Coordinates of C-alpha atoms and ligand atoms in Angstrom, one line a residue:
X1 CA -31.2 -6.6 -24.9
X2 CA -34.0 -4.6 -22.9
X3 CA -37.6 -4.4 -23.4
X4 CA -39.1 -1.1 -22.5
X5 CA -42.8 -1.3 -21.6
X6 CA -45.2 1.4 -22.4
X7 CA -46.2 3.8 -19.6
X8 CA -49.0 2.3 -17.8
X9 CA -48.4 -1.4 -19.2
X10 CA -50.5 -3.9 -17.2
X11 CA -49.3 -6.5 -15.1
X12 CA -50.5 -9.1 -17.3
X13 CA -48.6 -7.6 -20.4
X14 CA -45.4 -7.4 -18.1
X15 CA -45.9 -11.2 -17.0
X16 CA -46.3 -12.2 -20.7
X17 CA -43.0 -10.6 -21.6
X18 CA -41.3 -12.3 -18.6
X19 CA -42.8 -15.6 -19.4
X20 CA -41.6 -15.3 -23.1
X21 CA -38.1 -14.4 -21.8
X22 CA -38.0 -17.6 -19.8
X23 CA -39.2 -19.6 -22.8
X24 CA -36.4 -18.6 -25.1
X25 CA -34.0 -19.4 -22.4
X26 CA -33.0 -16.2 -21.0
X27 CA -33.3 -14.8 -17.7
X28 CA -35.6 -11.5 -17.2
X29 CA -34.2 -8.7 -14.9
X30 CA -37.0 -6.3 -14.0
X31 CA -36.3 -2.6 -13.4
X32 CA -39.3 -0.7 -12.3
X33 CA -38.4 2.8 -13.3
X34 CA -40.1 5.9 -12.0
X35 CA -41.9 6.3 -15.4
X36 CA -41.7 2.9 -17.2
X37 CA -41.0 -0.7 -16.6
X38 CA -37.8 -1.9 -18.4
X39 CA -37.0 -5.8 -18.5
X40 CA -33.5 -6.9 -19.3
X41 CA -33.2 -10.1 -21.3
X42 CA -29.9 -11.5 -20.0
X43 CA -28.4 -14.8 -21.5
X44 CA -26.4 -17.3 -19.7
X45 CA -24.7 -20.2 -21.4
X46 CA -25.5 -18.8 -24.9
X47 CA -23.5 -16.2 -26.7
X48 CA -26.2 -15.8 -29.4
X49 CA -28.2 -12.6 -28.9
X50 CA -31.9 -12.9 -28.5
X51 CA -33.9 -11.6 -31.4
X52 CA -35.7 -8.3 -30.9
X53 CA -38.6 -9.6 -33.0
X54 CA -39.7 -11.9 -30.4
X55 CA -40.9 -9.0 -28.2
X56 CA -41.6 -6.2 -30.6
X57 CA -45.1 -7.2 -31.4
X58 CA -46.2 -8.1 -27.8
X59 CA -49.0 -6.0 -26.0
X60 CA -47.5 -3.3 -23.9
X61 CA -44.1 -3.3 -25.5
X62 CA -43.0 0.2 -26.5
X63 CA -39.5 -0.5 -27.7
X64 CA -36.9 -3.3 -27.7
X65 CA -33.3 -2.1 -27.5
X66 CA -30.1 -4.1 -28.0
X67 CA -27.3 -3.2 -25.2
X68 CA -24.0 -2.9 -27.1
X69 CA -21.9 -2.8 -23.9
X70 CA -20.9 -6.4 -22.7
X71 CA -22.2 -5.6 -19.2
X72 CA -26.1 -5.2 -19.5
X73 CA -27.5 -4.8 -15.9
X74 CA -24.7 -2.3 -15.0
X75 CA -25.2 -0.2 -18.0
X76 CA -27.0 3.3 -18.4
X77 CA -28.9 1.9 -21.1
X78 CA -30.6 -0.7 -18.9
X79 CA -31.3 2.0 -16.2
X80 CA -31.0 5.6 -17.3
X81 CA -31.4 7.0 -13.8
X82 CA -29.0 7.0 -11.0
X83 CA -29.3 4.0 -8.6
X84 CA -29.7 5.0 -5.1
X85 CA -29.3 2.4 -2.1
X86 CA -30.3 3.0 1.4
X87 CA -27.7 1.5 3.6
X88 CA -28.3 0.3 7.3
X89 CA -31.9 2.0 7.0
X90 CA -30.7 5.7 6.7
X91 CA -27.7 6.5 4.5
X92 CA -28.9 6.9 0.8
X93 CA -25.9 6.1 -1.5
X94 CA -26.0 7.4 -5.0
X95 CA -28.4 10.4 -4.4
X96 CA -27.4 13.9 -3.9
X97 CA -25.7 13.3 -0.6
X98 CA -22.1 12.1 -0.3
X99 CA -21.6 8.9 1.7
X100 CA -18.7 8.6 4.3
X101 CA -17.2 5.5 5.3
X102 CA -14.1 5.5 7.6
X103 CA -12.4 3.5 10.3
X104 CA -9.2 1.5 10.6
X105 CA -7.7 -0.6 7.9
X106 CA -7.9 -3.7 10.4
X107 CA -9.7 -4.2 13.6
X108 CA -7.0 -4.9 16.1
X109 CA -8.7 -4.7 19.4
X110 CA -12.1 -3.9 21.0
X111 CA -10.6 -0.7 22.6
X112 CA -9.0 0.5 19.4
X113 CA -12.2 -0.1 17.3
X114 CA -14.6 1.5 19.8
X115 CA -12.3 4.4 20.4
X116 CA -12.1 5.4 16.7
X117 CA -15.8 4.6 16.1
X118 CA -16.4 7.1 18.9
X119 CA -14.3 9.8 17.5
X120 CA -16.0 9.2 14.0
X121 CA -19.4 9.4 15.5
X122 CA -18.5 12.7 16.9
X123 CA -17.7 13.9 13.4
X124 CA -21.1 12.7 12.0
X125 CA -19.8 9.8 9.9
X126 CA -22.6 7.3 9.3
X127 CA -20.6 4.3 8.1
X128 CA -17.8 2.5 10.0
X129 CA -15.1 0.6 8.0
X130 CA -12.7 -2.1 9.5
X131 CA -11.1 -5.1 8.2
X132 CA -11.8 -8.5 9.9
X133 CA -10.4 -10.7 7.2
X134 CA -7.4 -9.0 5.8
X135 CA -5.9 -9.9 2.2
X136 CA -2.3 -9.5 3.0
X137 CA 0.4 -9.6 0.3
X138 CA 2.5 -11.7 2.6
X139 CA 1.2 -14.8 4.5
X140 CA 3.2 -13.9 7.4
X141 CA 1.4 -10.4 7.9
X142 CA -1.4 -9.9 10.2
X143 CA -4.3 -11.7 8.8
X144 CA -7.1 -10.1 10.7
X145 CA -9.2 -11.2 14.0
X146 CA -11.9 -12.6 11.9
X147 CA -15.4 -13.3 13.5
X148 CA -14.2 -11.7 16.6
X149 CA -13.7 -8.6 14.7
X150 CA -17.1 -8.7 13.4
X151 CA -18.3 -8.9 16.9
X152 CA -16.6 -5.7 17.8
X153 CA -17.8 -3.9 14.7
X154 CA -21.3 -4.9 15.6
X155 CA -20.8 -3.6 19.0
X156 CA -19.6 -0.2 17.6
X157 CA -22.5 -0.1 15.3
X158 CA -25.2 -0.5 18.3
X159 CA -23.2 2.0 20.5
X160 CA -22.9 4.7 17.9
X161 CA -25.9 3.9 15.6
X162 CA -23.4 3.6 12.6
X163 CA -23.5 1.2 9.7
X164 CA -20.6 -1.1 9.3
X165 CA -18.6 -2.5 6.3
X166 CA -16.0 -5.0 6.1
X167 CA -14.3 -7.2 3.5
X168 CA -15.3 -10.8 2.8
X169 CA -12.5 -12.9 1.1
X170 CA -14.0 -16.2 0.4
X171 CA -17.3 -17.7 -0.8
X172 CA -17.8 -20.0 2.3
X173 CA -17.6 -16.8 4.5
X174 CA -20.2 -14.7 2.7
X175 CA -23.2 -15.9 4.8
X176 CA -21.5 -15.4 8.1
X177 CA -20.1 -11.9 7.3
X178 CA -23.4 -10.8 5.7
X179 CA -25.1 -11.7 9.0
X180 CA -23.2 -9.0 10.8
X181 CA -22.5 -6.3 8.4
X182 CA -24.6 -3.7 6.4
X183 CA -22.2 -3.6 3.4
X184 CA -20.0 -6.3 2.0
X185 CA -16.5 -5.2 0.6
X186 CA -14.9 -7.1 -2.1
X187 CA -11.2 -6.2 -2.2
X188 CA -9.1 -5.4 -5.2
X189 CA -7.4 -8.8 -5.2
X190 CA -10.8 -10.5 -5.5
X191 CA -12.5 -8.3 -8.1
X192 CA -12.3 -11.4 -10.6
X193 CA -12.9 -14.0 -8.0
X194 CA -16.1 -15.2 -9.9
X195 CA -17.4 -17.7 -7.5
X196 CA -17.1 -15.0 -4.7
X197 CA -18.9 -12.4 -6.9
X198 CA -21.8 -14.8 -7.4
X199 CA -22.0 -15.6 -3.7
X200 CA -22.2 -11.9 -2.7
X201 CA -24.8 -11.5 -5.5
X202 CA -27.0 -14.2 -3.9
X203 CA -27.3 -12.5 -0.6
X204 CA -29.2 -9.3 0.1
X205 CA -26.7 -6.8 1.5
X206 CA -25.3 -4.2 -0.7
X207 CA -21.6 -4.8 -2.0
X208 CA -18.9 -2.3 -2.5
X209 CA -16.8 -3.7 -5.3
X210 CA -13.2 -2.5 -5.4
X211 CA -11.5 -2.2 -8.8
X212 CA -8.8 -4.8 -9.4
X213 CA -5.5 -2.9 -9.0
X214 CA -4.6 -4.0 -12.7
X215 CA -8.2 -4.1 -14.1
X216 CA -9.8 -1.9 -16.8
X217 CA -13.1 0.0 -16.3
X218 CA -14.7 -2.6 -18.5
X219 CA -13.5 -5.5 -16.5
X220 CA -14.8 -3.8 -13.2
X221 CA -18.2 -3.3 -14.8
X222 CA -18.2 -7.0 -15.9
X223 CA -17.3 -8.0 -12.4
X224 CA -20.3 -5.9 -11.3
X225 CA -22.4 -7.7 -13.7
X226 CA -21.6 -10.9 -12.0
X227 CA -23.2 -9.7 -8.7
X228 CA -26.2 -8.0 -10.5
X229 CA -26.9 -11.1 -12.6
X230 CA -27.3 -13.1 -9.5
X231 CA -30.2 -10.9 -8.2
X232 CA -28.4 -8.4 -6.0
X233 CA -29.0 -5.0 -7.4
X234 CA -27.1 -3.0 -4.7
X235 CA -23.5 -2.7 -6.2
X236 CA -21.3 0.3 -5.3
X237 CA -18.2 0.6 -7.7
X238 CA -15.1 1.8 -5.9
X239 CA -12.0 3.3 -7.7
X240 CA -9.1 2.4 -5.2
X241 CA -6.0 3.3 -7.5
X242 CA -4.3 1.2 -10.0
X243 CA -0.9 0.1 -10.8
X244 CA 1.2 2.1 -13.2
X245 CA 4.8 2.8 -13.7
X246 CA 4.8 5.5 -11.1
X247 CA 6.5 4.7 -7.7
X248 CA 6.1 8.0 -5.8
X249 CA 2.6 6.8 -4.4
X250 CA 1.4 3.2 -3.5
X251 CA -1.1 3.3 -6.4
X252 CA -2.2 5.8 -9.1
X253 CA -5.7 7.2 -8.5
X254 CA -7.5 7.2 -11.8
X255 CA -9.7 10.2 -11.4
X256 CA -10.8 9.6 -15.1
X257 CA -12.6 6.5 -13.7
X258 CA -15.1 8.5 -11.8
X259 CA -16.9 10.4 -14.5
X260 CA -16.3 7.4 -17.1
X261 CA -18.1 5.1 -14.6
X262 CA -20.9 7.5 -14.1
X263 CA -21.4 7.9 -17.7
X264 CA -21.5 4.3 -18.5
X265 CA -23.3 3.1 -15.4
X266 CA -26.3 3.9 -13.1
X267 CA -24.3 2.3 -10.1
X268 CA -22.8 4.7 -7.2
X269 CA -19.2 5.4 -7.4
X270 CA -17.1 5.5 -4.4
X271 CA -13.5 6.5 -4.0
X272 CA -10.7 5.3 -1.6
X273 CA -8.1 7.8 -1.4
X274 CA -6.2 5.8 1.2
X275 CA -5.3 2.9 -0.8
X276 CA -5.1 5.0 -4.2
X277 CA -2.2 7.0 -2.6
X278 CA -0.6 5.2 0.3
X279 CA 0.0 8.4 1.9
X280 CA -1.8 10.2 4.7
X281 CA -0.6 13.6 3.4
X282 CA -2.5 13.0 0.0
X283 CA -5.8 11.8 1.4
X284 CA -7.3 15.3 1.7
X285 CA -6.4 16.6 -1.8
X286 CA -7.6 13.4 -3.5
X287 CA -10.7 13.3 -1.7
X288 CA -11.6 16.7 -2.8
X289 CA -10.5 15.8 -6.3
X290 CA -12.8 12.6 -6.2
X291 CA -15.8 14.7 -5.2
X292 CA -15.2 17.4 -7.8
X293 CA -15.0 14.7 -10.3
X294 CA -18.6 13.3 -9.3
X295 CA -17.9 10.5 -6.8
X296 CA -20.8 9.5 -4.5
X297 CA -18.8 8.7 -1.6
X298 CA -15.5 8.2 0.3
X299 CA -13.9 5.3 2.1
X300 CA -11.0 6.4 4.1
X301 CA -8.7 4.8 6.7
X302 CA -8.7 6.6 10.0
X303 CA -6.7 5.4 13.0
X304 CA -6.2 6.7 16.6
X305 CA -2.6 5.7 16.5
X306 CA -1.4 5.4 12.9
X307 CA 2.1 4.8 14.1
X308 CA 1.1 1.5 15.9
X309 CA -1.4 0.4 13.3
X310 CA -1.0 -3.3 12.3
X311 CA -1.8 -2.5 8.7
X312 CA -1.7 0.6 6.6
X313 CA -0.6 3.1 9.3
X314 CA 1.3 5.3 6.7
X315 CA -2.1 5.9 4.9
X316 CA -4.3 6.3 7.9
X317 CA -5.5 9.8 9.3
X318 CA -6.0 10.6 12.8
X319 CA -9.6 11.8 13.5
X320 CA -8.5 15.4 13.9
X321 CA -6.9 15.7 10.4
X322 CA -9.8 13.6 9.2
X323 CA -12.3 16.1 10.6
X324 CA -10.5 19.0 8.8
X325 CA -10.5 16.9 5.6
X326 CA -14.3 16.7 5.9
X327 CA -14.5 20.5 6.1
X328 CA -12.5 20.9 3.0
X329 CA -14.6 18.1 1.1
X330 CA -17.8 19.8 2.3
X331 CA -16.9 23.1 0.5
X332 CA -16.0 21.1 -2.9
X333 CA -19.4 19.1 -2.4
X334 CA -21.2 22.4 -2.2
X335 CA -19.6 23.7 -5.4
X336 CA -20.9 20.8 -7.1
X337 CA -24.5 21.0 -5.5
X338 CA -23.9 18.3 -3.1
X339 CA -23.4 17.9 0.5
X340 CA -21.9 15.3 2.8
X341 CA -24.1 12.9 4.7
X342 CA -23.4 13.6 8.3
X343 CA -25.5 13.1 11.4
X344 CA -25.5 15.2 14.5
X345 CA -22.5 13.9 16.8
X346 CA -23.5 10.6 18.6
X347 CA -22.4 9.7 21.9
X348 CA -23.4 6.4 23.6
Ligands
PEP1 C1 -8.8 -2.3 2.5 O1 -9.8 -1.7 2.3 O2 -8.3 -2.4 3.5 C2 -8.2 -3.1 1.5 C3 -7.4 -4.1 1.6 O3 -8.4 -2.6 0.2 P1 -7.9 -3.2 -1.3 O4 -8.7 -4.3 -1.5 O5 -8.4 -1.8 -2.0 O6 -6.5 -3.2 -1.4
MN2 MN1 -6.1 -1.0 4.2

């Protein structure tokens, strides 16, 4: 349920509503909109919906609306306007600009990461991706350099004034990873790791939440709700391909998910065409499709030597073809009245 306050409602009227929400055993979630304040009434440990009549007669209350979707804070009913988050101080995600995140699947060495970061900075990319803790299907595959990789990423950030994003795999590592990075990534295999979702919900950095490879759109939004309900409003939803009967590609890119998520939720939607296809030759066309469908950003694997990559080489683009991809994507972005967020080339 949401309580919509009248335009110009006073602080004491808003506080009285918040106090009553606590008094009936629910949590208030405050959304100061451009025009009106909206307060979410979100329950925990209690499946009985709150009674709208509790709030309707209160001073300053315009209306009380039940949210029918099982996810509340993630829904457009709770927040009709798009959410826009500023990452690393200068990249607004969710607005008219399209955010670019690129970099290697895994941070393999300082030399490799700084070289790729340098190439990406030349292309004006503002967010560097790189895995430090790798969720590998086999326990015998490369597991990531751990904290050493985070130090390398942080060095690249300082050198090229980029923001950095990396995956966090365990709730006990959230604090440490959050100290280094600008965006925390939650991987497809952890989309329903509820303790981890809560832990990233309790820290202040934005979270890129990848759709579970067998998760429905509703399950993705409920996973986002776990993060939002802990107080972190900065969740980016990521479509990264799902499992189907098709074997020609690693996953099947669910292009429907982009406009469906945009209609159901105010949260930004990011597409990962690398994991969605598993093939370097498909990344450019799928990136263009994602932007045409309304995505707010792309996260793409780029490697200086894909043939030597320790993980996901087959789906990694070299910097040159990645630059050509950006030119093609920019043309699509302009066709849908948007543009890529790119800075002038940065050299250290
Ligand atoms: C990754 O981004 O390298 C990754 C492991 O992604 P996903 O969780 O989508 O498989
Ligand atoms: Mn990968």
